[in-house]
XYZ file of C-alpha atoms in Angstrom:
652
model
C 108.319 59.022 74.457
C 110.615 56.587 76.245
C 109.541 54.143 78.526
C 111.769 55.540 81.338
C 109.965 59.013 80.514
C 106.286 57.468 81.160
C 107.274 55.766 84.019
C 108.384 58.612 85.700
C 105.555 60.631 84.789
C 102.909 57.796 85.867
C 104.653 57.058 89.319
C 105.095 61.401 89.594
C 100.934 61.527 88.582
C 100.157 58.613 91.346
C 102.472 60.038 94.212
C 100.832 63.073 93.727
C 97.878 62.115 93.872
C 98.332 59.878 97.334
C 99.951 62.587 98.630
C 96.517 64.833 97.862
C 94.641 62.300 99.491
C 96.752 62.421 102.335
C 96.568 65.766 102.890
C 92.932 65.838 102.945
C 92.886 63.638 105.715
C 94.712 65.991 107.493
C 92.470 69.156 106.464
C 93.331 72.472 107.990
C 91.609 73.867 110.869
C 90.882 77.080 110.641
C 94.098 77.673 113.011
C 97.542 78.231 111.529
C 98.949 74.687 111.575
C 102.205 74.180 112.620
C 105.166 74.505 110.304
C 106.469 71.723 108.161
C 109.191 72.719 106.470
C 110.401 69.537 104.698
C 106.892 70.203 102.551
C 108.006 72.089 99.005
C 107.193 71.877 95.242
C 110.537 72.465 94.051
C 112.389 72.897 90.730
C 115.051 69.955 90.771
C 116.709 70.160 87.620
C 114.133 68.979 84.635
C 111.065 68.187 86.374
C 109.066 69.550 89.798
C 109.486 67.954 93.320
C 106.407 67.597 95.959
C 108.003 66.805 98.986
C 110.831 65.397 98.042
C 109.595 63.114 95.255
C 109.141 63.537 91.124
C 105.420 65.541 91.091
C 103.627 66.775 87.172
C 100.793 68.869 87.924
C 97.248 68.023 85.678
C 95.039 70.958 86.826
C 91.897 72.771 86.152
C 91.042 75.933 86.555
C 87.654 77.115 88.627
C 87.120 80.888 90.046
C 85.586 80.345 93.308
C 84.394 84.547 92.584
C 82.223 82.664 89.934
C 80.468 79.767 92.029
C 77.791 79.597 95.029
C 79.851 79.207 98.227
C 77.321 76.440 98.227
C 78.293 74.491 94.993
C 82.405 74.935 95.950
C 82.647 71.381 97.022
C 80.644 69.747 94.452
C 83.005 71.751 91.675
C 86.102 70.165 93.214
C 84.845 66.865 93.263
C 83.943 66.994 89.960
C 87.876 68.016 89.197
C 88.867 64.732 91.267
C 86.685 62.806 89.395
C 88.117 64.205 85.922
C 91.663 63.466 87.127
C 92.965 66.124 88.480
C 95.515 66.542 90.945
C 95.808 70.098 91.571
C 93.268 72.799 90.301
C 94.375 76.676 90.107
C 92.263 79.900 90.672
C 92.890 83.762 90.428
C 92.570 85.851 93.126
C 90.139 88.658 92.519
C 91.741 92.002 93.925
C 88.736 93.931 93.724
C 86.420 91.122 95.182
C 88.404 91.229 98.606
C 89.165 94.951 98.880
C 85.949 97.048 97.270
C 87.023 100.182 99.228
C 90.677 101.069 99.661
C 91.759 99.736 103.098
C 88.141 98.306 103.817
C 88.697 94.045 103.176
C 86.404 91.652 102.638
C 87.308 87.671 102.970
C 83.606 86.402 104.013
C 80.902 84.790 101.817
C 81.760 83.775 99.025
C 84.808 85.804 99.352
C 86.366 83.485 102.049
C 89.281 82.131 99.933
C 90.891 80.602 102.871
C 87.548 78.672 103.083
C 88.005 77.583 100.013
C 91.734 76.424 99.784
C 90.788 74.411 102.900
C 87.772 72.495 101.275
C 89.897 71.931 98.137
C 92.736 70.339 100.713
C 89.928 68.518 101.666
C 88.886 67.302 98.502
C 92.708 65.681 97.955
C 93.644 69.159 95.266
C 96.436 70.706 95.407
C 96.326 74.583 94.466
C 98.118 77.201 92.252
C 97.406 80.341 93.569
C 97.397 82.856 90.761
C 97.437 86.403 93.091
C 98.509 88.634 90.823
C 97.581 91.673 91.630
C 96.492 91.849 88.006
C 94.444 88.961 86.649
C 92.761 89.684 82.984
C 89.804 86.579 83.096
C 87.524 88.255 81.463
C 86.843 89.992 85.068
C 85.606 93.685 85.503
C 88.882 95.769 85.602
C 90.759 92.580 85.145
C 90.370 92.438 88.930
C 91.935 95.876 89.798
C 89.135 97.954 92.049
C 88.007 100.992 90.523
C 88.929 103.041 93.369
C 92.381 102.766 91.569
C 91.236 105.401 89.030
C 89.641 107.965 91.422
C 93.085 109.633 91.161
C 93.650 110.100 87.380
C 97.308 110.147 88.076
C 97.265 106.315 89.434
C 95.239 105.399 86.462
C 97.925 106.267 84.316
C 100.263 104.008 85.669
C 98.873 100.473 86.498
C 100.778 97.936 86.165
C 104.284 99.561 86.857
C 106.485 100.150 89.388
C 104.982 103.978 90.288
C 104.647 104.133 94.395
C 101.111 105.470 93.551
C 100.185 102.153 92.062
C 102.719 99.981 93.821
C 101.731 101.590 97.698
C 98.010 100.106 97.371
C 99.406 97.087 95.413
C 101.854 96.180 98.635
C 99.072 96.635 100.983
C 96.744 94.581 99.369
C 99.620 91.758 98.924
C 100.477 92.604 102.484
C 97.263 91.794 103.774
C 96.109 88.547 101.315
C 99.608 87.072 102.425
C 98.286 87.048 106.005
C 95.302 84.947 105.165
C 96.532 82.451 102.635
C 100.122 82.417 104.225
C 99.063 79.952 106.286
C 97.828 77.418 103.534
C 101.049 77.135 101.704
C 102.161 73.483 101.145
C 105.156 74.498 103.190
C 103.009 74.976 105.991
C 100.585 72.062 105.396
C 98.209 73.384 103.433
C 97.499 73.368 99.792
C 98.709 75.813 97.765
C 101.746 74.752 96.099
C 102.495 77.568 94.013
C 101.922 81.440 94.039
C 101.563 83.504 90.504
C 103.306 86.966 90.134
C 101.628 89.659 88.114
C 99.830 87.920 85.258
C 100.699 87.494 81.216
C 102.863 90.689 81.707
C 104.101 89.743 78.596
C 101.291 91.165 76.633
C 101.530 94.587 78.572
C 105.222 95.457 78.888
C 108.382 94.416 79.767
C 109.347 96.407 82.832
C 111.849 94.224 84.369
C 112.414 96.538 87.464
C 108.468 96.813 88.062
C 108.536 92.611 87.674
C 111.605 92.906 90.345
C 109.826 94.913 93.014
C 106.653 92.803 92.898
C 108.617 90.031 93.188
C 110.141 91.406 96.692
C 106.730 92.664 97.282
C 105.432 88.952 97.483
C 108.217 87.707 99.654
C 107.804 90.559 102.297
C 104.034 89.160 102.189
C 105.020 85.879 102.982
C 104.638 83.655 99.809
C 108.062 81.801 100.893
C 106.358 78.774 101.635
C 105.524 77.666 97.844
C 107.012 77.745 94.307
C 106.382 81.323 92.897
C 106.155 81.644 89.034
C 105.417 83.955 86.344
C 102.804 82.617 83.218
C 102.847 83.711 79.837
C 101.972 83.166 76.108
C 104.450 81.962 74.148
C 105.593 84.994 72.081
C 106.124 87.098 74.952
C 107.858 84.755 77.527
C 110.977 86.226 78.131
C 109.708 89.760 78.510
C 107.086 88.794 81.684
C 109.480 86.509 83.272
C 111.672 87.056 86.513
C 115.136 85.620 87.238
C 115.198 83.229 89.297
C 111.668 82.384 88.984
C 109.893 79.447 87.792
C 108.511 80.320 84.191
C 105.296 78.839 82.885
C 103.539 79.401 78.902
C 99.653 79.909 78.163
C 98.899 78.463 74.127
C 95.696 77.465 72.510
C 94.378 74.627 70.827
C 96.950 72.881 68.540
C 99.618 75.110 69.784
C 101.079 72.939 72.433
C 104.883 72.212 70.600
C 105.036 75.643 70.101
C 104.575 76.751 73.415
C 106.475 73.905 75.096
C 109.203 74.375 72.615
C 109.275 78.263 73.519
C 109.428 77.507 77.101
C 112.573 74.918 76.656
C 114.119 77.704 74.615
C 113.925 80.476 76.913
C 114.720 78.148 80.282
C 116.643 75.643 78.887
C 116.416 72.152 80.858
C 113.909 73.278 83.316
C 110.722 71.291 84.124
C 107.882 72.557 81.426
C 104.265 73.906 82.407
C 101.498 74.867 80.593
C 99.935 77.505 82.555
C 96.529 77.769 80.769
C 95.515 75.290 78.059
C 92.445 77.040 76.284
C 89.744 73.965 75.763
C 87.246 77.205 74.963
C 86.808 80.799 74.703
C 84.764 83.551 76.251
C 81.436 85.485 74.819
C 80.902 89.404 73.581
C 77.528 90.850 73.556
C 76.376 90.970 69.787
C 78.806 88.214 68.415
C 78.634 84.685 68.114
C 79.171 82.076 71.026
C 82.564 80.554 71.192
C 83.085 76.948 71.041
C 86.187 74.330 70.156
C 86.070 70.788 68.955
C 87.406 68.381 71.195
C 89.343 65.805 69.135
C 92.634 68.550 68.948
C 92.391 69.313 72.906
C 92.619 65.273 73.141
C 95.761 65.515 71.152
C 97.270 68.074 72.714
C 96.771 66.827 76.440
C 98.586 63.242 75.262
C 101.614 65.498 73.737
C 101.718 67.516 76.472
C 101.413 65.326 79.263
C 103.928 62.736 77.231
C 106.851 65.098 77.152
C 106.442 64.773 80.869
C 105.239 68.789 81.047
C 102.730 69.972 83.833
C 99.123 71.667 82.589
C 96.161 73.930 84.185
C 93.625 73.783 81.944
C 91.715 77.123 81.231
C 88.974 76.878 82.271
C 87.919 73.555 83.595
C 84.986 75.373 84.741
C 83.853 78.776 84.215
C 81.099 79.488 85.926
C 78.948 82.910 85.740
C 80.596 86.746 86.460
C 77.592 87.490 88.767
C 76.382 91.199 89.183
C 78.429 93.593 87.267
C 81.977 91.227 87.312
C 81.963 90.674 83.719
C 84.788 92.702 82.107
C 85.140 93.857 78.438
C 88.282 93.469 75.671
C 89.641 95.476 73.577
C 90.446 93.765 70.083
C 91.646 95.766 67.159
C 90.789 98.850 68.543
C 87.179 97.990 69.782
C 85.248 97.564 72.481
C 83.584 94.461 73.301
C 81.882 93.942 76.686
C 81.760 90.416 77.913
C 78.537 88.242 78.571
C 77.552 87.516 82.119
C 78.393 83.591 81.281
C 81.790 82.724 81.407
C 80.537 79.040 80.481
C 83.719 78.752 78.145
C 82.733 75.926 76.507
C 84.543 74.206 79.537
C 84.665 70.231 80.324
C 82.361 71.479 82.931
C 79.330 73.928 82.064
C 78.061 76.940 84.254
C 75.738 75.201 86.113
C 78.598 72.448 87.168
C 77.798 69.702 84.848
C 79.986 67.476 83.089
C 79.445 67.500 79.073
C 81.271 65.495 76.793
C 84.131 67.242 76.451
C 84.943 66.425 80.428
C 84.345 62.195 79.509
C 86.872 62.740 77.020
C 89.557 64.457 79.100
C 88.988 62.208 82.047
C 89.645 59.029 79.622
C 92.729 60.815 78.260
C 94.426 61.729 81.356
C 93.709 58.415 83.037
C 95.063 56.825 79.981
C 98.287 59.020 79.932
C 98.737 58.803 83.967
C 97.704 55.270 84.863
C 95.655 56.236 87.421
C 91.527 55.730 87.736
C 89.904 58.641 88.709
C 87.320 58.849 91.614
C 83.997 58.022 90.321
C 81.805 61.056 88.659
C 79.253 62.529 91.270
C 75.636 63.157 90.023
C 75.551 65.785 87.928
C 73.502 69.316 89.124
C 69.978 68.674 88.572
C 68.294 71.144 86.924
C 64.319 72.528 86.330
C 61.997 74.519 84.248
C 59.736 77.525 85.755
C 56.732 78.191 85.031
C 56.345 81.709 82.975
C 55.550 84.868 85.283
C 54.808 88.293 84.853
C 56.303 91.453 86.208
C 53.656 92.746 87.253
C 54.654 95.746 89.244
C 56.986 98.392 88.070
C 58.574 101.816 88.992
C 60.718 104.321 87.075
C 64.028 105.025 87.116
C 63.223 108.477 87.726
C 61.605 107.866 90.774
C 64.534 105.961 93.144
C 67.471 108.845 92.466
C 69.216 109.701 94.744
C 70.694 113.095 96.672
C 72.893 114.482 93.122
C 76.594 115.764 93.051
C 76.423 119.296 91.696
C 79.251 119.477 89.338
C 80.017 122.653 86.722
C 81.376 119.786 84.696
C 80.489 115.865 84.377
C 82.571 113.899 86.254
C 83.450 110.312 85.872
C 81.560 107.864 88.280
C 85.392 107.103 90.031
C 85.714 110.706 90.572
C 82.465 110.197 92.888
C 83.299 107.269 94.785
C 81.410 104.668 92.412
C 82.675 101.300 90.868
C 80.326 99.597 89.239
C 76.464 100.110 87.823
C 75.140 103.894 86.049
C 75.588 107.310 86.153
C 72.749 109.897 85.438
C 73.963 113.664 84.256
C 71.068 116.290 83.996
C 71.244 119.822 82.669
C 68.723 122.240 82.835
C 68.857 124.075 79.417
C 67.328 127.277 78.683
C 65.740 129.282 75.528
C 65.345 127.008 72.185
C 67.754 124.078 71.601
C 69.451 123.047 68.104
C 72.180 121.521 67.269
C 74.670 118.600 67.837
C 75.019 116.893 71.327
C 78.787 115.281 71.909
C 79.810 113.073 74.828
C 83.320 113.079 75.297
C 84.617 110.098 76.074
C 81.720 108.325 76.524
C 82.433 104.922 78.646
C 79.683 103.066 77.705
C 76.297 103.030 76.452
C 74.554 106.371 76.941
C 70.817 106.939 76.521
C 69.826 110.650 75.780
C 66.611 112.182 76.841
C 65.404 115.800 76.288
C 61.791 116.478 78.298
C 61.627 112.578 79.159
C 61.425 112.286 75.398
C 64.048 109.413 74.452
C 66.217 110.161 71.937
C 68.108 107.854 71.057
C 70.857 105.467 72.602
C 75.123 105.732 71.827
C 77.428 102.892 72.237
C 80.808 103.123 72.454
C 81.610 99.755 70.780
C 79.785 101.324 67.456
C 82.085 104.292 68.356
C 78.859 106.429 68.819
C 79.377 109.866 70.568
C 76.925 112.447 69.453
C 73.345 113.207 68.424
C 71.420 115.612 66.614
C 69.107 117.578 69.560
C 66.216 119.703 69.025
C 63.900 121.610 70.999
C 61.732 125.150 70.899
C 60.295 124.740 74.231
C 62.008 127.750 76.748
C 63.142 125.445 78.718
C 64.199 121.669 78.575
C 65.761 118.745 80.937
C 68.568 117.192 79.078
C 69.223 113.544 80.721
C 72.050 110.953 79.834
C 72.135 107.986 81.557
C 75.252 106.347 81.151
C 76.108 102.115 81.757
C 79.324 100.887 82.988
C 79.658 98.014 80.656
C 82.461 95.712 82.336
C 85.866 97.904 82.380
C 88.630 96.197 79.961
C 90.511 93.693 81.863
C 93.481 93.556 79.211
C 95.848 95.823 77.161
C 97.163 99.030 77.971
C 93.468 100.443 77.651
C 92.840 99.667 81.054
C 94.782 102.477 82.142
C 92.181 105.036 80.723
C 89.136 102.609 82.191
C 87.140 105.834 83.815
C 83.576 104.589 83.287
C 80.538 107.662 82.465
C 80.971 110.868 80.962
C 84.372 113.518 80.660
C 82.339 116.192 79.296
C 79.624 117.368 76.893
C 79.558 119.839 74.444
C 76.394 121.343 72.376
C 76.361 122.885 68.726
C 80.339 123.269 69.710
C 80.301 124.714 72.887
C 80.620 122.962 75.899
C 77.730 122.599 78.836
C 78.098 123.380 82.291
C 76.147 123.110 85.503
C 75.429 119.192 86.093
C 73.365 117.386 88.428
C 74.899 113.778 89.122
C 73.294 111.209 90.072
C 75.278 107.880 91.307
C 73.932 104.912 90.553
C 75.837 101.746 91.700
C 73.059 99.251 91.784
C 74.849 97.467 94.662
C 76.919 95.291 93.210
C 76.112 91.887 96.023
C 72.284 93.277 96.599
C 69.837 95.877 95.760
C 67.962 96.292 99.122
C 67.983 99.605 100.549
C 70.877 100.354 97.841
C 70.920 104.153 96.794
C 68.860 104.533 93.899
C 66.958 101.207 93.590
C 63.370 101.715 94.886
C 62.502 100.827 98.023
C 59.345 98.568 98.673
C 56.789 101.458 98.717
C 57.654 103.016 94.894
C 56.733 99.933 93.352
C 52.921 99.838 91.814
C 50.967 97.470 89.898
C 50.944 98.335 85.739
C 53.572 99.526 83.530
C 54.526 103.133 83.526
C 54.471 105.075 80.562
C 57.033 107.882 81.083
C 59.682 106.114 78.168
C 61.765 106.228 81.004
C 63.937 102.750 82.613
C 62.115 101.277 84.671
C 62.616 98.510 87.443
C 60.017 95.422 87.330
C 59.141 92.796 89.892
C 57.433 89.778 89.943
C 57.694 86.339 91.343
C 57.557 82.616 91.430
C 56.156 80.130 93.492
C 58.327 76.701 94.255
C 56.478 73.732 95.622
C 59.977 71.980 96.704
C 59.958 70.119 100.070
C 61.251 72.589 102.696
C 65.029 71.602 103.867
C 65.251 69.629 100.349
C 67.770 71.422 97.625
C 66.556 73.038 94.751
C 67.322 72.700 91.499
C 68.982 74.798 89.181
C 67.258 76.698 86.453
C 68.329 79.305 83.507
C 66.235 82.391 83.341
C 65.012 82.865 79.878
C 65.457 86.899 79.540
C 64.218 87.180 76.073
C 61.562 89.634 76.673
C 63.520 91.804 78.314
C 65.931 94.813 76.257
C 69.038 95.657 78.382
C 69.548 95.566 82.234
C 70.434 93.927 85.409
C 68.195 91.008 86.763
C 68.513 90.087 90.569
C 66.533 86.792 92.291
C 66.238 87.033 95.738
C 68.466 89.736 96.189
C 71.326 88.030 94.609
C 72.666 89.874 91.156
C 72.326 87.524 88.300
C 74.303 89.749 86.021
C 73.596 91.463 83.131
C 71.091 91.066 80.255
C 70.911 92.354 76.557
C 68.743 91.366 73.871
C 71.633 91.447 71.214
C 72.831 87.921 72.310
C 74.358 85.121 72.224
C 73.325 84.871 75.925
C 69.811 84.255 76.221
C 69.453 82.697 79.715
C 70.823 83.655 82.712
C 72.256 80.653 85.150
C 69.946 80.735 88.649
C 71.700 78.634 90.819
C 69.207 76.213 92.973
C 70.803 77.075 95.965
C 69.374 80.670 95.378
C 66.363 79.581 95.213
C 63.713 78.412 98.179
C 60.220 76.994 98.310
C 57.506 79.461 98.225
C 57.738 82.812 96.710
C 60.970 83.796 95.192
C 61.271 87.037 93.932
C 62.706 88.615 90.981
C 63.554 92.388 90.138
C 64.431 93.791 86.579
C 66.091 96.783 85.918
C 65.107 97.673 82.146
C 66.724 100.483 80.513
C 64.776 100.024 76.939
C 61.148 101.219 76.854
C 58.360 98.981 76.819
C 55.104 99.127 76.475
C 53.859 95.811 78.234
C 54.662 94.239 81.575
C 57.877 91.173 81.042
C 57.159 87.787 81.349
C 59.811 85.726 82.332
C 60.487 81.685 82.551
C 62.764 78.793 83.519
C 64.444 76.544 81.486
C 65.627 73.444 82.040
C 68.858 73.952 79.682
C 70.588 77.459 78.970
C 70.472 79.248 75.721
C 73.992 80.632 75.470
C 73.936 80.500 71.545
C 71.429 82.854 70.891
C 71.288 84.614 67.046
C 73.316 88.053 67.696
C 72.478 91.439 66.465
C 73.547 94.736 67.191
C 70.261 96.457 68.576
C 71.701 100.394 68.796
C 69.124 102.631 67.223
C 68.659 106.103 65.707
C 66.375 109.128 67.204
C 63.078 108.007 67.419
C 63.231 104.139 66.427
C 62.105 101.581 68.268
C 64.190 98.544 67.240
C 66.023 98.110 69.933
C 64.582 100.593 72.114
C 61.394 98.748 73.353
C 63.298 95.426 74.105
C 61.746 93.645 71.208
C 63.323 92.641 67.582
């Protein structure tokens, strides 16, 4: 690296991060500010401009979908305080727009909030909008109302009006909130993403065209847009005329920079996403990486004078049902409710080892001393508690669809959650029960009587029924396990049932009972029991059951709570909320033994905690907090056969 090269880097690293600071004491009202045109992150031959001066991002990359509205600020100081001038987030399409036309840009889905508190913090931001995003997020962030119309769900992610039309408004309408916060209007967002690793999916250069108009009808004129993807696949998500960006792994960072320079000769060079870690599947081992490599590859990249966002900085939790699933060599493989990623900052927000170590290395390579390191999260144990009071399944269902046919939970109006088909069967039963296309974990009951459970990742479809009774109630309750969020398999995402057949001839005349489990709470929600179901003791029907109990917290009223990790051993597979707030989902096949409970969740007094368990049990769950998650859990695969109980009571 030549001297000239370093200094230029340095003095870009320090101007930019002045220039943060200034900004932040200017913060955005919530008004539109007025225009300032001379503002711009520009592309000025081999390197970016910020306002008119030599600017190299070093970013980190934080979902603000994944943290407490509460805990925002104390995330983006911690990025400050590793060294970080800019941090980058997606933009969650199905967060902000659950119904079609119906938006939704409060709570913890006010991303203008957000941008403005990162301003405030002295960050710059990279908007990644997408519409498509991937992270390991249900759907990739499409909303399932995309596949209500099995046409549109043939074509996402092209440029068919049927997907485009809905695509356009939603870019229409996120334009009109963020507009405002582009750097060329004083605020912080110095860069806007189109589509997302398109790469990987296709290379539809008159789809990538019309998105591109798309975004500046919508207003993103006021900041640098660019396209990201991995290395081998560069030149077939890219756009003329727009800035290009790579995404590489550890140890991988000449190759990708050296792709880059080849496809956009003597342009400035970006890493997009820098994996320091990797995300979880249910059954399979937790992912980590060694630092020592990262360490090396943040010097080389940062000493060729090249930009980085580093996936993820932090990766917080996919709360409720927001955790998504892949699909690798023809599997599938739902994703933990963690998204921890073995990040230089964990779930709960605190800074391991791995963030000392990049702070020290980008100081080191920039010349400039980061803020000092806030306190990190505190965090307690709880006391273990018993779930005393329970209700079945059974009991909360809701008014059914009547359907001759099963019908996929889209086709209904539902997104996220389960799906219950029933079929009243006449005159003795025998033979072999089929689920066509099955999306994703069935449980089959004949008379209440469980038979067994079928999961799509072991490629299970059918069981062996049997009955001599005159009549019989065949029930399948099916789970929406996370919808894939990459490859072309997310155009055939429809989550529950297409049909069933029986000793090879199909069964008509369904009863269908939506089950959504609100995905942000579970009061009043259709088919979660009201106050009144619940009774004291365990019910012994075999069937799912919810369970509630609760914890008392002695904290000083007014005074913050800590965090804690719910230790969910004892219970089989389900959905755990605290306080009405969805923790996510649980299984007992690990690696993810704890779910993250974020203090600010949390009160003094009674806080109360509902399980929704779909394996049988024969005892009430006790529960606990722990001062430390267990993400690293021994994994097993707990499907069973008709009539076992491993993994069909919750227990080993």
């Amino acid at each position: 690296m030549s001297t000239s090269l370093f200094g230029l880097r340095r003095a870009a690293f320090a101007l930019a991060c002045s220039s943060a600071l200034v900004l932040s004491a200017h913060a955005l009202s919530p008004a539109t500010p007025e225009p300032k045109p001379t503002q711009a992150l520009l592309v000025r031959g081999d390197h970016l401009e910020l306002n008119g001066k030599p600017f190299v991002p070093v970013s980190g990359e934080l979902h603000y979908a994944r943290i407490p509205r509460e805990d925002w600020r104390a995330r983006l100081k911690m990025a400050r305080a590793m060294g970080l001038n800019t941090i980058a987030t997606y933009v969650f399409w199905n967060v902000h727009e659950p119904e079609a036309g119906k938006f939704n840009f409060s709570g913890n889905a006010d991303l203008a909030e957000f941008l403005r508190e990162a301003q405030q913090e002295g960050l710059y931001v990279m908007l990644r909008v997408g519409p498509y995003s991937c992270a390991e997020w249900e759907f990739g962030g499409f909303p399932a109302w995309l596949l209500r119309d099995p046409k549109v769900g043939l074509t996402l992610r092209s440029d068919d009006p049927a997907f485009l039309v809905p695509a356009e408004r939603w870019l229409t309408r996120l334009g009109k909130e963020v507009g405002p916060l582009q750097i060329g209007r004083g605020g912080p967002v110095i860069a806007a993403q189109v589509e997302n690793e398109y790469g990987n999916f296709g290379g539809d250069a008159v789809y990538m065209e019309k998105l591109h108009q798309i975004f500046l009808k919508a207003g993103f004129t006021d900041s640098l847009l660019y396209t990201a993807n991995p290395s081998r696949t560069i030149a077939k998500g890219s756009i003329p005329g727009v800035f290009a960006t790579v995404n590489f792994g550890i140890s991988h960072a000449d190759v990708g920079l050296d792709a880059l320079a080849a496809l956009r000769p003597g342009a400035p060079l970006f890493a997009a996403e820098y994996w320091p870690g990797w995300f979880d599947h249910w059954g399979e081992p937790h992912q980590t990486r060694t630092v020592e490599p990262q360490i090396a590859d943040i010097k080389y990249i940062l000493g060729r004078g090249a930009g980085v966002n580093i996936y993820m900085f932090h990766g917080g939790t996919s709360f409720g049902m927001m955790a998504g699933s892949s699909w690798i060599g023809n599997k599938f493989l739902p994703d933990v409710t963690s998204y921890d990623y073995d990040a230089p900052l964990d779930e709960a927000g605190r800074p391991t080892s791995k963030f000392f170590a990049y702070r020290d290395a980008i100081a080191k390579a920039t010349g400039v001393t980061p803020p000092p390191v806030p306190p990190a999260p505190a965090s307690m144990a709880v006391p273990a508690f018993t779930l005393n009071d329970s209700v079945s399944l059974w009991k909360g269902l809701p008014k059914p669809v009547v359907s001759a046919t099963p019908k996929y939970m889209e086709e209904i109006g539902q997104s996220y959650g389960f799906i219950l088909y029933r079929k009243q069967l006449t005159g003795p039963t025998q033979g072999e029960l089929v689920l066509n296309g099955l999306n994703d974990y069935a449980l089959v009951y004949l008379n209440g009587r469980l038979l067994g459970a079928l999961d799509r990742t072991d490629k299970q479809d059918r069981l062996t029924i049997h009955s001599d009774a005159a009549a019989a109630q065949l029930d399948i309750l099916v789970e929406n396990s996370g919808r894939i969020n990459s490859t072309r398999e997310i155009r055939h995402e429809s989550k529950g049932l297409a049909g069933v057949t029986l000793a090879g001839k199909p069964l008509e005349g369904w009863s269908i009972y939506s089950l959504p489990m609100a995905p942000d709470s579970i009061i009043d929600a259709p088919g979660v029991p009201v106050e009144a179901h619940f009774a004291a003791g365990v019910k012994a029907d075999n069937a799912p059951a919810f369970y509630r109990g609760s914890f008392t917290l002695n904290a000083p009223k007014g005074k913050p709570v800590a965090d804690t990790f719910l230790d969910i051993a004892d219970i089989g597979k389900g959905v755990v909320w605290l306080n009405g707030h969805p923790l996510g989902r649980v299984w007992n096949v690990g690696p993810q033994r704890t779910l993250y409970v974020p203090g600010v969740w949390m009160h003094a007094g009674k806080n109360e905690v509902v399980v929704l368990d779909l394996l049988h049990r024969d005892h009430a769950p006790k529960l606990a907090g722990l001062a430390e998650p267990i993400i690293d859990a021994p994994t097993r695969r707990s499907t069973a056969a008709p009539d076992e109980n491993v993994g069909l009571n919750g227990k080993p």
